[in-house]
Amino acid sequence: MTPGSAVSVRVLKPVFSSRLPRPPPARYGGRHTVTLIPGDGIEPELANHVRELSVDFEVVNVDSTMASEDDINNAIMAIRRNGVALKGNIETNHNLPPSYKSRNNLLRTTLDLYANVMHCQSLPGVRTRHRNIDIMIIRENTEGEYSSLEHENVPGVVECLKIITRTKSLRIADYAFRTAREKGRRQVTAVHKANIMKLGDGLFLECCKEVASGYPEINFDSMIVDNTTMQLVSRPQQFDVMVMPNLYGNVVSNVCAGLVGGPGLVPGANYGEDYAVFETGTRNTGKSIANRNTANPTAMLLASCLLLDHLKLHAYASMIRRAILTTVTETRLHTADLGGQGSTSEVVQSIMNAVQSTGPRTLSI
Amino acid sequence: MASHSAVLSMSKIISPFWGGRLGNTVKVFGTTLTSRRNKTFHAGENIPPPAKYGGRHTVTLIPGDGIGPELLTHVREVFRFSCVPVDFEVVHVNSAVETEDDINNAITAIRRNGVALKGNIETKHTMPPSVKSRNNLLRTSLDLFANVMHCQSLPGVQTRHKNIDIMIIRENTEGEYSSLEHESVSGVVESLKIITRSSSLRIADYAFRLAREKGRRRVTAVHKANIMKLGDGLFLQCCREVASGYPDITFDSMIVDNTTMQLVSKPQQFDVMVMPNLYGNVVSNVCAGLVGGPGLVPGANYGRDYAVFETATRNTGKSIADRNIANPTAMLLASCMMLDHLKLNGYASVIRNAVLTTMNETR
């Protein structure tokens, strides 16, 4: 990271290129600017903890109770400007009228963040029923069941549309195989329900097979979603990389998060052509534990490490990641969701101590 | 014998209406009898006119593919050995042909007998999309609207979670399984997920009635109404309406992703769960995995007039077929459920106890 190089050239590449083109970094005097969307529930407090890094945050608050879309449009504009964002989950109130779209969904579709990547790994210090889990879940993020296209032609009969398109399926399959190749993974499993939804999931499966033929060194197989979930709870070690449409991705990623220790541990990343947004893997608002200093900050802090990796600040990312792992393995310092007694601030303090003891450049605590 | 007195009492009830011999008239006027039952929401007690001849029931048997045939053979062996008064009418369904004659024959047989025991019929991906899933066709034609799966931890089976006792009630005929898909623009497929008020009310009512009968305290509705506001929103609303009529039972709801995560960390918190079709598929497979796998859990599909019993997770098990390694427990427990449905409770408990004793001797 050289302070003087504030100018970078953005090369425009075709859609299926080997690397995602990076947005022009919002770097001023060597410090990056990243959009921060606190969201609701536990996220605002965690975001505060993340601020102590060498990144400037542009905070955009999104109020989930208002019906107008101004807030989220401002947030989207800020993300377009900065290229990268860290966000908490914005609550979708069931009581609001159906014309009010989910804010998180709006953000994802407007910025075309088509790939949601979640890496579930068993952490050494966390006691779980299963060991040695290392699953990468790549989930299509913009279509499928989340199109928000519903109508009630006849009163009492609702039709929801689930859209599967060839272009998006090819795109997500290509992303999955490219990521698998980059990370040296051996197997990609497509999760589907093509025995029932023959055209829809059949198309998805076909696209995956097409892309798989271009990656002969990677094994490709497919599994029906019900069998997948059953295998996940009995023998999760058999899975390597999984690619799937939106709804199955939601369910499977939550199952995997539960297997490695819960929603407080797993970070998630949403990648698009031009933008990247980082958040907790399971997108919980956690309203019941907000403001009580009991939330687990690990997921959000690991998400910020993913953000730092994306900004090529690898040294910082590994420093913080190492500190987090050190803290987690001292089993005394777990938060309530992992069965420990620690509070959020205690855990964060311990992480900052670990960072200070290993790294040279920190602000005084 | 109990069955004789049952037949006698049945004929006393039915003969004033028909004035003829029990067996034949019931077979002919079976449909008319059921249409006289205008009360729409009936569960459990709604036994179709029993196909009983000389005290022996007739049940349709559909072997299916994969491990189905061998497991059902074992069921028949056990029944013969225990002198259970049930005769099986076997109907084969060939999943490799495109015509629907086979499955229509099976459906007619089930309408005749009222009760069936089936293995899973394979749905090949390679066949054209116009070939509908045979299992799905069976469920929708017979209007088997409720799929009930009772997941219980068995003492002799080692699992990571203990003391699980969850009853899953899944809507069986609509939702994502409507098989309504079209490709208006090439490369863009639209699948329709249908949720109707009447089906949702019906399944919610079934769930609450069953919970009350079995003395359960809580019903949880599983949904994704934050995304599918109209669809799952309607389902949730119907559940709430029905819940208001059952003040003794607690009702709550949970989003499906949180549900699956809770299931893998703390499954003991769930009691009865009711949900639409696709979530039911996933959740029931997760629960089956938690209590020990697909070889242990039986499933039942109930309609107003018919009942079909099978393994809960509907696996064909082609990779283990004919190798004498499949677990017969699920199918045997399903046949016990069938016997309970036919009111042959004595036989059902004998066979069930035998199965559980064998399971608990972990050898």
XYZ file of C-alpha atoms in Angstrom:
728
model
C 0.000 0.000 0.000
C 1.861 3.100 -1.195
C 0.460 6.425 -0.033
C 1.374 8.241 -3.220
C -0.517 6.132 -5.726
C -3.926 7.662 -5.512
C -4.636 7.138 -9.178
C -5.510 3.771 -10.558
C -6.733 2.776 -13.960
C -9.854 0.743 -14.207
C -9.771 -1.726 -17.058
C -13.141 -2.588 -18.503
C -13.420 -6.293 -19.125
C -16.169 -8.455 -20.620
C -18.593 -10.199 -18.308
C -16.943 -13.604 -17.907
C -13.394 -12.542 -17.185
C -10.961 -14.291 -14.948
C -10.936 -11.623 -12.265
C -13.677 -9.322 -11.128
C -12.700 -5.797 -12.242
C -12.104 -3.625 -9.240
C -13.950 -0.357 -8.916
C -11.699 2.704 -8.868
C -10.723 2.727 -5.222
C -11.978 5.647 -3.183
C -8.583 6.407 -1.746
C -7.605 9.772 -0.445
C -4.172 10.140 1.069
C -3.874 6.409 1.386
C -7.003 5.918 3.436
C -9.903 4.129 1.852
C -13.447 5.310 2.158
C -16.034 2.670 2.727
C -19.759 3.075 3.072
C -21.108 1.895 6.388
C -24.786 1.093 6.781
C -25.522 0.414 10.413
C -28.928 -1.145 9.876
C -31.105 -2.214 12.803
C -30.660 -4.289 15.879
C -27.208 -5.305 16.943
C -25.382 -3.918 13.975
C -24.927 -0.281 15.026
C -22.921 -1.229 18.085
C -20.769 -3.672 16.181
C -20.073 -1.124 13.483
C -18.681 1.139 16.169
C -16.183 -1.496 17.068
C -15.115 -1.888 13.463
C -14.315 1.786 13.095
C -11.005 1.465 14.838
C -9.388 0.247 11.624
C -7.348 2.196 9.057
C -10.352 2.861 6.923
C -12.619 5.861 6.904
C -16.267 5.156 7.078
C -18.978 7.124 5.416
C -22.015 6.374 7.486
C -25.397 6.199 5.811
C -28.338 5.428 8.019
C -31.285 3.605 6.549
C -34.506 3.819 8.455
C -36.503 0.658 7.945
C -39.747 2.051 9.264
C -40.238 4.669 6.610
C -42.116 3.871 3.453
C -40.160 6.108 1.100
C -37.135 4.778 -0.683
C -34.966 7.852 -0.245
C -32.827 6.409 2.499
C -31.899 3.310 0.612
C -31.308 5.292 -2.566
C -28.844 7.483 -0.705
C -27.108 4.404 0.558
C -26.935 2.956 -2.925
C -25.458 6.154 -4.272
C -22.838 6.172 -1.531
C -21.896 2.617 -2.385
C -21.612 3.476 -6.060
C -19.267 6.260 -5.092
C -17.071 4.237 -2.780
C -17.358 0.833 -4.383
C -17.306 -1.058 -1.114
C -19.638 -1.220 1.850
C -20.043 -2.812 5.228
C -23.587 -3.204 6.351
C -25.825 -4.459 9.051
C -29.137 -6.039 8.293
C -32.063 -3.726 7.683
C -35.246 -5.065 9.169
C -38.154 -5.905 6.917
C -41.255 -5.281 8.933
C -44.033 -7.734 8.063
C -46.684 -5.231 9.022
C -45.840 -2.769 6.308
C -47.802 -3.067 3.047
C -46.514 -5.474 0.396
C -45.575 -2.623 -1.919
C -42.761 -1.864 0.495
C -39.871 -3.942 -0.759
C -37.210 -5.434 1.456
C -34.432 -2.857 1.709
C -31.689 -5.427 1.740
C -33.127 -7.025 -1.385
C -33.403 -3.647 -3.108
C -29.764 -2.964 -2.379
C -28.660 -6.290 -3.751
C -30.649 -6.104 -6.956
C -29.913 -2.462 -7.722
C -26.186 -2.900 -7.358
C -26.409 -6.295 -9.097
C -24.518 -8.058 -6.333
C -25.087 -11.385 -7.934
C -22.909 -13.664 -5.840
C -23.307 -14.226 -2.128
C -20.315 -16.081 -0.797
C -20.235 -17.634 2.612
C -17.311 -19.625 3.880
C -18.239 -21.880 6.784
C -15.300 -23.236 8.676
C -15.150 -24.999 11.986
C -13.218 -22.761 14.355
C -10.874 -24.579 16.726
C -12.023 -22.866 19.886
C -15.736 -23.376 19.353
C -17.332 -26.590 20.492
C -19.763 -27.937 17.930
C -21.282 -31.306 17.199
C -19.485 -31.604 13.898
C -15.787 -31.082 13.279
C -13.684 -30.225 10.266
C -16.326 -28.447 8.295
C -15.024 -26.351 5.430
C -17.805 -25.478 3.051
C -17.981 -22.571 0.632
C -21.516 -21.641 -0.313
C -22.094 -19.588 -3.413
C -25.638 -18.432 -3.728
C -27.299 -16.528 -6.535
C -28.291 -13.266 -4.972
C -30.560 -11.408 -7.353
C -33.251 -13.647 -8.836
C -34.996 -16.866 -7.983
C -37.693 -16.709 -5.362
C -36.674 -13.258 -4.242
C -38.033 -11.436 -7.274
C -40.784 -9.895 -5.109
C -43.199 -10.566 -7.963
C -46.471 -11.641 -6.475
C -50.052 -11.039 -7.416
C -53.519 -12.023 -6.342
C -55.669 -12.350 -9.452
C -58.441 -14.170 -7.647
C -59.076 -13.272 -4.012
C -57.620 -15.955 -1.826
C -55.215 -17.268 -4.463
C -51.711 -15.818 -4.501
C -49.164 -16.541 -7.182
C -45.498 -15.958 -6.466
C -43.139 -15.990 -9.388
C -39.782 -17.643 -9.137
C -37.605 -16.486 -12.010
C -34.597 -18.411 -13.273
C -32.719 -17.007 -16.238
C -30.003 -18.495 -18.352
C -27.670 -15.487 -18.150
C -27.733 -15.281 -14.382
C -27.378 -18.991 -13.905
C -24.389 -19.064 -16.226
C -22.910 -16.100 -14.420
C -23.203 -17.562 -10.948
C -21.954 -20.950 -12.122
C -18.963 -19.301 -13.731
C -18.279 -17.354 -10.553
C -18.475 -20.525 -8.513
C -16.058 -22.448 -10.684
C -13.636 -19.554 -10.923
C -13.626 -19.140 -7.153
C -13.184 -22.864 -6.697
C -10.227 -22.828 -9.029
C -8.657 -19.799 -7.327
C -8.961 -21.352 -3.896
C -7.765 -24.722 -5.081
C -11.036 -26.517 -4.357
C -11.723 -29.924 -5.816
C -15.481 -30.252 -6.000
C -18.501 -28.156 -6.806
C -21.989 -29.380 -5.920
C -25.083 -27.810 -7.435
C -28.130 -27.882 -5.174
C -31.515 -27.921 -6.880
C -35.010 -29.343 -6.990
C -35.194 -30.207 -10.631
C -37.355 -33.278 -10.147
C -40.228 -30.969 -9.256
C -39.307 -27.665 -10.883
C -38.130 -29.191 -14.100
C -37.900 -26.094 -16.233
C -36.636 -23.686 -13.601
C -34.099 -25.662 -11.667
C -33.548 -27.774 -14.753
C -32.236 -24.675 -16.507
C -30.027 -23.841 -13.537
C -28.581 -27.333 -13.516
C -28.001 -27.283 -17.242
C -26.096 -24.006 -16.992
C -23.950 -25.419 -14.211
C -23.165 -28.469 -16.309
C -22.176 -26.293 -19.277
C -19.797 -24.245 -17.183
C -18.433 -27.368 -15.514
C -17.304 -28.735 -18.854
C -14.866 -25.820 -19.072
C -13.219 -26.738 -15.764
C -12.135 -30.352 -16.152
C -9.948 -30.408 -13.063
C -12.922 -29.722 -10.793
C -15.469 -32.437 -10.030
C -19.031 -31.421 -10.541
C -22.066 -33.156 -9.108
C -25.566 -32.214 -8.167
C -27.848 -33.011 -5.274
C -31.486 -32.392 -4.560
C -32.003 -29.850 -1.811
C -33.837 -32.139 0.586
C -31.127 -34.766 0.414
C -28.541 -32.004 0.756
C -29.979 -30.719 4.000
C -30.202 -34.223 5.371
C -26.585 -34.936 4.454
C -25.545 -31.637 5.978
C -26.863 -32.602 9.385
C -25.382 -36.060 9.318
C -22.121 -35.762 7.387
C -21.237 -32.178 6.430
C -17.590 -32.990 5.754
C -18.472 -34.377 2.338
C -19.213 -30.929 0.888
C -16.629 -28.628 -0.602
C -18.098 -25.832 -2.721
C -21.826 -25.558 -3.242
C -23.635 -23.404 -5.765
C -27.374 -22.836 -5.761
C -30.267 -20.503 -6.493
C -31.501 -17.959 -4.000
C -33.911 -19.686 -1.666
C -32.001 -22.929 -1.257
C -28.955 -20.787 -0.655
C -30.743 -19.045 2.174
C -31.708 -22.300 3.864
C -28.443 -24.136 3.262
C -26.285 -21.242 4.424
C -28.273 -21.002 7.640
C -27.938 -24.732 8.229
C -24.185 -24.491 7.725
C -23.925 -21.458 9.971
C -25.748 -23.411 12.658
C -23.358 -26.313 12.192
C -20.190 -24.284 12.732
C -21.465 -22.482 15.782
C -24.238 -20.063 15.025
C -25.020 -16.746 13.374
C -22.467 -14.836 15.392
C -19.482 -16.459 13.762
C -19.837 -16.470 10.017
C -19.207 -13.492 7.740
C -20.813 -13.108 4.351
C -19.852 -11.207 1.248
C -21.945 -10.040 -1.685
C -19.962 -9.518 -4.865
C -21.062 -7.850 -8.035
C -19.338 -6.726 -11.201
C -18.364 -3.390 -9.718
C -19.285 -3.388 -6.064
C -18.851 -5.474 -2.983
C -20.887 -5.384 0.195
C -19.878 -7.233 3.330
C -22.148 -8.288 6.176
C -22.805 -11.161 8.548
C -23.484 -14.421 6.756
C -26.950 -15.040 8.071
C -28.291 -11.500 7.931
C -29.955 -11.447 11.309
C -31.169 -8.171 12.755
C -30.990 -9.621 16.259
C -33.476 -7.191 17.682
C -33.942 -9.193 20.846
C -30.312 -8.806 21.839
C -29.718 -5.255 20.655
C -28.037 -2.764 22.987
C -27.359 -5.351 25.643
C -23.673 -5.870 24.983
C -24.190 -9.588 24.453
C -23.994 -9.828 20.672
C -21.146 -11.790 19.156
C -18.924 -9.393 17.219
C -16.963 -12.115 15.447
C -19.117 -12.309 12.336
C -19.014 -8.579 11.730
C -15.299 -8.343 12.453
C -14.535 -11.230 10.111
C -16.698 -9.529 7.503
C -14.554 -6.450 7.883
C -11.480 -8.634 7.357
C -13.023 -9.808 4.097
C -13.491 -6.150 3.238
C -9.843 -5.426 3.936
C -8.817 -8.350 1.752
C -10.978 -6.968 -1.020
C -9.245 -3.591 -0.661
C -5.919 -5.410 -0.860
C -5.013 -4.456 2.711
C -3.998 -8.024 3.383
C -1.603 -7.302 6.203
C -4.293 -5.632 8.270
C -6.772 -8.332 7.426
C -4.548 -11.144 8.619
C -3.578 -9.218 11.707
C -7.176 -8.789 12.766
C -8.138 -12.283 11.742
C -5.321 -13.757 13.818
C -6.372 -11.660 16.766
C -9.955 -12.862 16.439
C -8.892 -16.491 16.290
C -6.688 -16.060 19.326
C -9.573 -14.603 21.277
C -12.028 -17.261 20.177
C -9.732 -20.104 21.117
C -9.411 -18.768 24.635
C -12.740 -20.339 25.387
C -13.246 -18.189 28.380
C -13.980 -15.242 26.177
C -17.034 -16.419 24.321
C -20.215 -14.450 24.140
C -23.530 -15.856 25.261
C -24.464 -17.441 21.956
C -21.419 -19.710 22.196
C -22.107 -20.576 25.792
C -19.661 -18.164 27.359
C -19.985 -15.278 29.755
C -18.196 -12.528 27.905
C -19.787 -9.332 26.740
C -19.356 -7.793 23.335
C -17.060 -5.039 24.493
C -14.883 -7.469 26.429
C -14.404 -9.591 23.361
C -13.617 -6.580 21.194
C -11.183 -5.267 23.782
C -9.399 -8.570 23.846
C -9.188 -8.554 20.067
C -7.735 -5.073 20.067
C -5.182 -6.132 22.687
C -4.167 -9.027 20.510
C -3.833 -6.705 17.526
C -1.697 -4.281 19.487
C 0.635 -6.953 20.703
C 1.301 -8.277 17.210
C 1.030 -5.264 14.947
C 3.155 -2.142 14.801
C 0.661 0.483 13.746
C -2.271 0.946 16.049
C -3.835 3.912 17.698
C -3.392 3.981 21.417
C -6.304 2.298 23.113
C -62.390 -60.852 17.109
C -62.409 -57.127 17.189
C -62.652 -56.790 13.462
C -65.836 -58.836 13.259
C -67.660 -56.643 15.723
C -66.322 -53.612 13.934
C -67.712 -54.885 10.656
C -71.019 -55.645 12.293
C -71.310 -52.177 13.762
C -70.257 -50.605 10.484
C -72.885 -52.515 8.579
C -75.530 -51.463 11.070
C -74.654 -47.864 10.347
C -74.349 -48.194 6.622
C -77.140 -50.629 5.729
C -80.008 -48.181 6.411
C -78.535 -46.007 3.681
C -77.803 -48.704 1.196
C -80.031 -51.577 2.169
C -77.678 -53.980 0.465
C -74.661 -56.128 1.149
C -71.872 -54.179 2.763
C -68.987 -55.040 0.504
C -70.344 -54.482 -2.981
C -72.491 -51.450 -2.310
C -69.724 -49.665 -0.516
C -67.447 -50.345 -3.441
C -69.950 -48.979 -5.932
C -71.301 -46.087 -3.930
C -68.067 -45.269 -2.214
C -67.921 -41.853 -3.775
C -71.506 -41.012 -2.941
C -70.979 -41.892 0.675
C -68.099 -39.508 0.976
C -69.990 -36.727 -0.715
C -72.672 -36.967 1.917
C -70.048 -35.886 4.357
C -70.440 -32.193 3.681
C -68.439 -31.231 6.713
C -65.288 -30.058 5.051
C -62.704 -30.082 7.817
C -62.364 -33.525 9.211
C -59.153 -35.187 10.225
C -58.212 -38.604 11.355
C -61.742 -39.794 12.062
C -62.599 -39.648 8.407
C -62.095 -43.264 7.486
C -63.160 -44.074 3.956
C -65.727 -46.857 3.717
C -63.475 -49.698 4.632
C -62.745 -52.241 1.928
C -63.384 -55.108 4.241
C -64.383 -58.520 3.077
C -64.918 -61.130 5.686
C -63.076 -59.051 8.231
C -59.979 -58.576 6.106
C -58.991 -55.154 4.824
C -57.724 -54.572 1.329
C -54.944 -52.053 0.937
C -53.327 -50.849 -2.265
C -49.617 -51.494 -2.459
C -47.421 -49.537 -4.868
C -43.887 -50.936 -4.883
C -42.265 -47.979 -6.670
C -38.581 -47.967 -7.583
C -35.285 -48.520 -5.864
C -35.603 -49.960 -2.396
C -39.395 -49.724 -2.365
C -40.129 -53.205 -3.713
C -37.808 -55.042 -1.338
C -38.976 -53.083 1.701
C -42.610 -53.683 0.886
C -41.916 -57.365 0.444
C -40.579 -57.379 3.964
C -43.663 -55.591 5.196
C -45.819 -58.255 3.641
C -43.729 -60.966 5.246
C -44.123 -59.370 8.641
C -47.855 -58.992 8.162
C -48.257 -62.577 7.101
C -46.203 -63.745 10.023
C -48.253 -61.679 12.487
C -51.536 -62.807 10.926
C -52.615 -59.263 10.241
C -55.991 -59.240 8.468
C -54.819 -57.107 5.587
C -54.674 -58.126 1.953
C -52.555 -56.170 -0.473
C -53.631 -55.239 -3.960
C -50.373 -54.638 -5.785
C -50.291 -52.002 -8.509
C -47.065 -51.446 -10.392
C -46.198 -48.006 -11.714
C -43.525 -47.822 -14.359
C -41.637 -44.548 -14.070
C -39.868 -44.972 -17.383
C -42.896 -44.584 -19.644
C -44.483 -41.284 -20.532
C -48.136 -42.306 -20.438
C -50.118 -41.778 -17.299
C -52.067 -45.046 -17.434
C -50.072 -46.747 -14.723
C -50.502 -44.020 -12.203
C -54.162 -43.643 -13.094
C -54.676 -47.316 -12.358
C -52.961 -46.848 -9.042
C -55.157 -43.880 -8.223
C -58.299 -45.833 -9.091
C -57.137 -48.661 -6.857
C -56.585 -46.251 -3.997
C -60.000 -44.716 -4.486
C -61.430 -48.181 -4.282
C -59.566 -49.239 -1.170
C -59.155 -45.927 0.585
C -55.739 -46.714 1.992
C -52.367 -47.337 0.384
C -48.791 -48.140 1.247
C -46.245 -47.013 -1.284
C -42.630 -46.839 -2.158
C -41.235 -43.805 -3.925
C -41.657 -43.637 -7.687
C -38.608 -42.209 -9.370
C -38.853 -38.945 -11.322
C -36.229 -39.070 -14.028
C -34.658 -35.745 -14.911
C -33.983 -36.898 -18.445
C -37.610 -37.195 -19.412
C -39.351 -34.209 -20.995
C -40.894 -31.668 -18.631
C -44.398 -32.652 -19.644
C -43.945 -35.878 -17.716
C -45.127 -34.899 -14.263
C -43.770 -36.390 -11.102
C -45.861 -39.484 -10.433
C -45.776 -39.051 -6.701
C -46.965 -35.473 -7.070
C -49.737 -36.546 -9.417
C -50.916 -39.086 -6.897
C -50.949 -36.562 -4.089
C -52.841 -33.913 -5.990
C -55.392 -36.222 -7.637
C -56.336 -37.767 -4.327
C -56.112 -34.379 -2.600
C -53.866 -35.707 0.147
C -53.438 -32.280 1.582
C -51.580 -33.050 4.789
C -48.217 -34.722 5.072
C -47.533 -35.654 8.657
C -44.145 -36.675 9.901
C -43.382 -37.447 13.489
C -39.678 -37.260 14.299
C -38.729 -38.802 17.564
C -35.355 -39.686 18.927
C -35.207 -43.437 19.307
C -33.355 -44.608 22.392
C -31.225 -47.174 20.652
C -30.015 -44.893 17.901
C -26.956 -42.764 18.533
C -27.421 -39.238 17.300
C -25.868 -35.878 18.052
C -29.094 -34.516 19.452
C -31.277 -36.190 22.061
C -34.895 -35.853 23.103
C -36.242 -34.659 19.819
C -40.002 -34.915 19.433
C -41.201 -32.834 16.536
C -44.360 -33.240 14.512
C -44.138 -31.699 11.063
C -47.301 -30.951 9.160
C -46.655 -29.945 5.624
C -49.076 -28.730 3.000
C -48.927 -31.392 0.333
C -50.759 -30.202 -2.738
C -49.882 -26.622 -3.628
C -47.037 -24.209 -3.054
C -43.942 -24.671 -5.127
C -45.035 -28.083 -6.316
C -47.723 -26.878 -8.678
C -45.586 -27.959 -11.658
C -46.650 -24.731 -13.370
C -43.669 -23.442 -15.258
C -43.260 -21.678 -18.545
C -40.554 -20.134 -20.619
C -42.131 -17.050 -22.216
C -38.803 -15.659 -23.314
C -36.081 -18.094 -24.210
C -33.600 -18.325 -21.370
C -36.029 -16.993 -18.762
C -38.108 -19.500 -16.832
C -40.929 -18.572 -14.521
C -42.078 -21.050 -11.915
C -45.323 -20.328 -10.163
C -45.738 -20.901 -6.479
C -49.415 -20.901 -5.591
C -50.743 -20.236 -2.122
C -54.499 -20.247 -1.632
C -56.568 -19.218 1.300
C -58.645 -22.385 1.373
C -55.684 -24.756 1.322
C -53.845 -22.731 3.939
C -56.873 -22.642 6.220
C -57.336 -26.338 5.723
C -53.796 -27.285 6.612
C -53.698 -24.904 9.568
C -56.928 -26.356 10.863
C -55.567 -29.864 10.444
C -52.426 -28.915 12.327
C -54.242 -27.405 15.274
C -56.737 -30.233 15.506
C -53.949 -32.779 15.469
C -52.030 -30.818 18.084
C -55.081 -30.785 20.299
C -55.730 -34.504 19.825
C -52.180 -35.406 20.696
C -52.046 -32.987 23.602
C -49.368 -30.791 22.118
C -48.771 -27.343 23.525
C -47.293 -25.321 20.699
C -47.610 -24.865 16.974
C -44.960 -23.001 14.982
C -45.626 -21.756 11.471
C -42.579 -21.689 9.228
C -42.575 -19.113 6.431
C -40.614 -16.544 4.478
C -43.061 -13.708 4.619
C -40.414 -10.995 4.746
C -39.631 -11.784 1.112
C -42.805 -13.410 -0.194
C -45.144 -10.993 1.447
C -48.346 -11.886 -0.341
C -47.824 -15.605 -0.600
C -46.403 -16.575 2.729
C -48.123 -13.580 4.233
C -51.440 -15.188 3.314
C -50.335 -18.503 4.760
C -49.312 -16.863 8.013
C -52.536 -14.917 8.227
C -54.583 -18.103 7.793
C -52.582 -19.802 10.527
C -53.221 -16.891 12.856
C -56.946 -16.981 12.147
C -57.151 -20.653 12.954
C -54.944 -20.208 16.009
C -57.416 -17.787 17.500
C -59.907 -20.649 17.696
C -57.538 -22.773 19.773
C -56.662 -20.670 22.792
C -55.166 -23.615 24.656
C -52.393 -23.971 22.083
C -49.580 -21.430 21.781
C -48.941 -20.223 18.260
C -45.791 -18.587 16.988
C -44.040 -18.188 13.683
C -40.458 -18.343 12.509
C -38.708 -17.564 9.281
C -37.450 -20.653 7.522
C -33.773 -19.740 7.543
C -33.798 -19.126 11.280
C -35.814 -22.322 11.726
C -33.221 -24.470 9.989
C -30.453 -22.862 11.980
C -32.302 -23.471 15.256
C -32.986 -27.026 14.198
C -29.325 -27.835 13.920
C -28.406 -26.172 17.181
C -31.387 -26.635 19.485
C -34.077 -28.867 17.998
C -35.697 -29.574 21.338
C -37.464 -26.215 21.270
C -39.879 -27.278 18.536
C -43.148 -29.070 19.128
C -45.532 -29.017 16.179
C -44.592 -27.217 12.980
C -46.848 -26.321 10.092
C -45.617 -25.003 6.762
C -46.096 -24.824 3.010
C -44.770 -27.442 0.653
C -41.162 -26.585 -0.092
C -40.130 -25.548 3.382
C -41.825 -28.707 4.583
C -39.630 -30.728 2.277
C -36.435 -29.163 3.568
C -37.389 -29.053 7.234
C -38.624 -32.641 7.276
C -35.366 -33.814 5.745
C -33.355 -31.867 8.286
C -35.361 -33.420 11.115
C -35.030 -36.886 9.630
C -31.287 -36.354 9.501
C -31.292 -35.241 13.136
C -33.038 -38.334 14.478
C -30.930 -40.779 12.579
C -31.527 -40.649 8.847
C -34.039 -41.510 6.156
C -34.266 -45.130 7.132
C -36.023 -44.459 10.401
C -38.896 -42.066 9.941
C -42.311 -42.972 8.527
C -44.557 -40.456 6.829
C -48.266 -40.288 6.207
C -50.271 -38.370 3.643
C -53.824 -37.693 4.715
C -56.666 -36.417 2.638
C -60.294 -36.096 3.453
C -61.112 -39.501 2.051
C -57.835 -41.296 1.499
C -54.610 -41.991 3.283
C -51.303 -43.053 1.805
C -48.371 -44.170 3.906
C -44.720 -44.156 2.914
C -41.279 -43.334 4.232
C -41.090 -39.721 5.305
C -38.215 -38.586 3.173
C -39.413 -40.267 -0.006
C -36.086 -41.570 -1.139
C -35.897 -44.051 -3.964
C -32.554 -45.292 -2.733
C -31.489 -46.577 -6.116
C -27.860 -46.847 -5.145
C -28.627 -49.323 -2.375
C -31.408 -51.252 -4.056
C -31.285 -55.047 -4.068
C -28.257 -55.192 -1.838
C -30.007 -56.181 1.349
C -28.666 -53.152 3.196
C -31.657 -50.819 3.224
C -33.155 -49.973 6.601
C -36.663 -51.436 6.815
C -37.625 -49.484 9.931
C -39.203 -46.538 8.148
C -41.417 -48.710 5.995
C -42.396 -50.975 8.868
C -43.300 -48.015 11.055
C -45.282 -46.596 8.153
C -47.221 -49.846 7.956
C -47.918 -49.570 11.687
C -49.342 -46.105 11.076
C -51.515 -47.633 8.407
C -52.772 -50.258 10.811
C -53.603 -47.535 13.303
C -55.531 -45.746 10.601
C -57.489 -48.936 9.904
C -58.200 -49.187 13.622
C -56.176 -52.389 13.961
C -54.373 -50.896 16.931
C -53.536 -54.203 18.535
C -51.499 -55.377 15.585
C -49.948 -51.958 15.165
C -48.570 -51.879 18.687
C -47.290 -55.440 18.478
C -45.294 -54.689 15.355
C -44.148 -51.294 16.581
C -42.875 -52.715 19.860
C -41.049 -55.405 17.978
C -39.388 -52.837 15.720
C -38.351 -50.651 18.651
C -36.994 -53.585 20.617
C -34.865 -54.574 17.672
C -33.644 -50.993 17.242
C -32.667 -50.697 20.869
C -30.573 -53.794 20.856
C -27.861 -51.852 19.060
C -26.379 -55.068 17.827
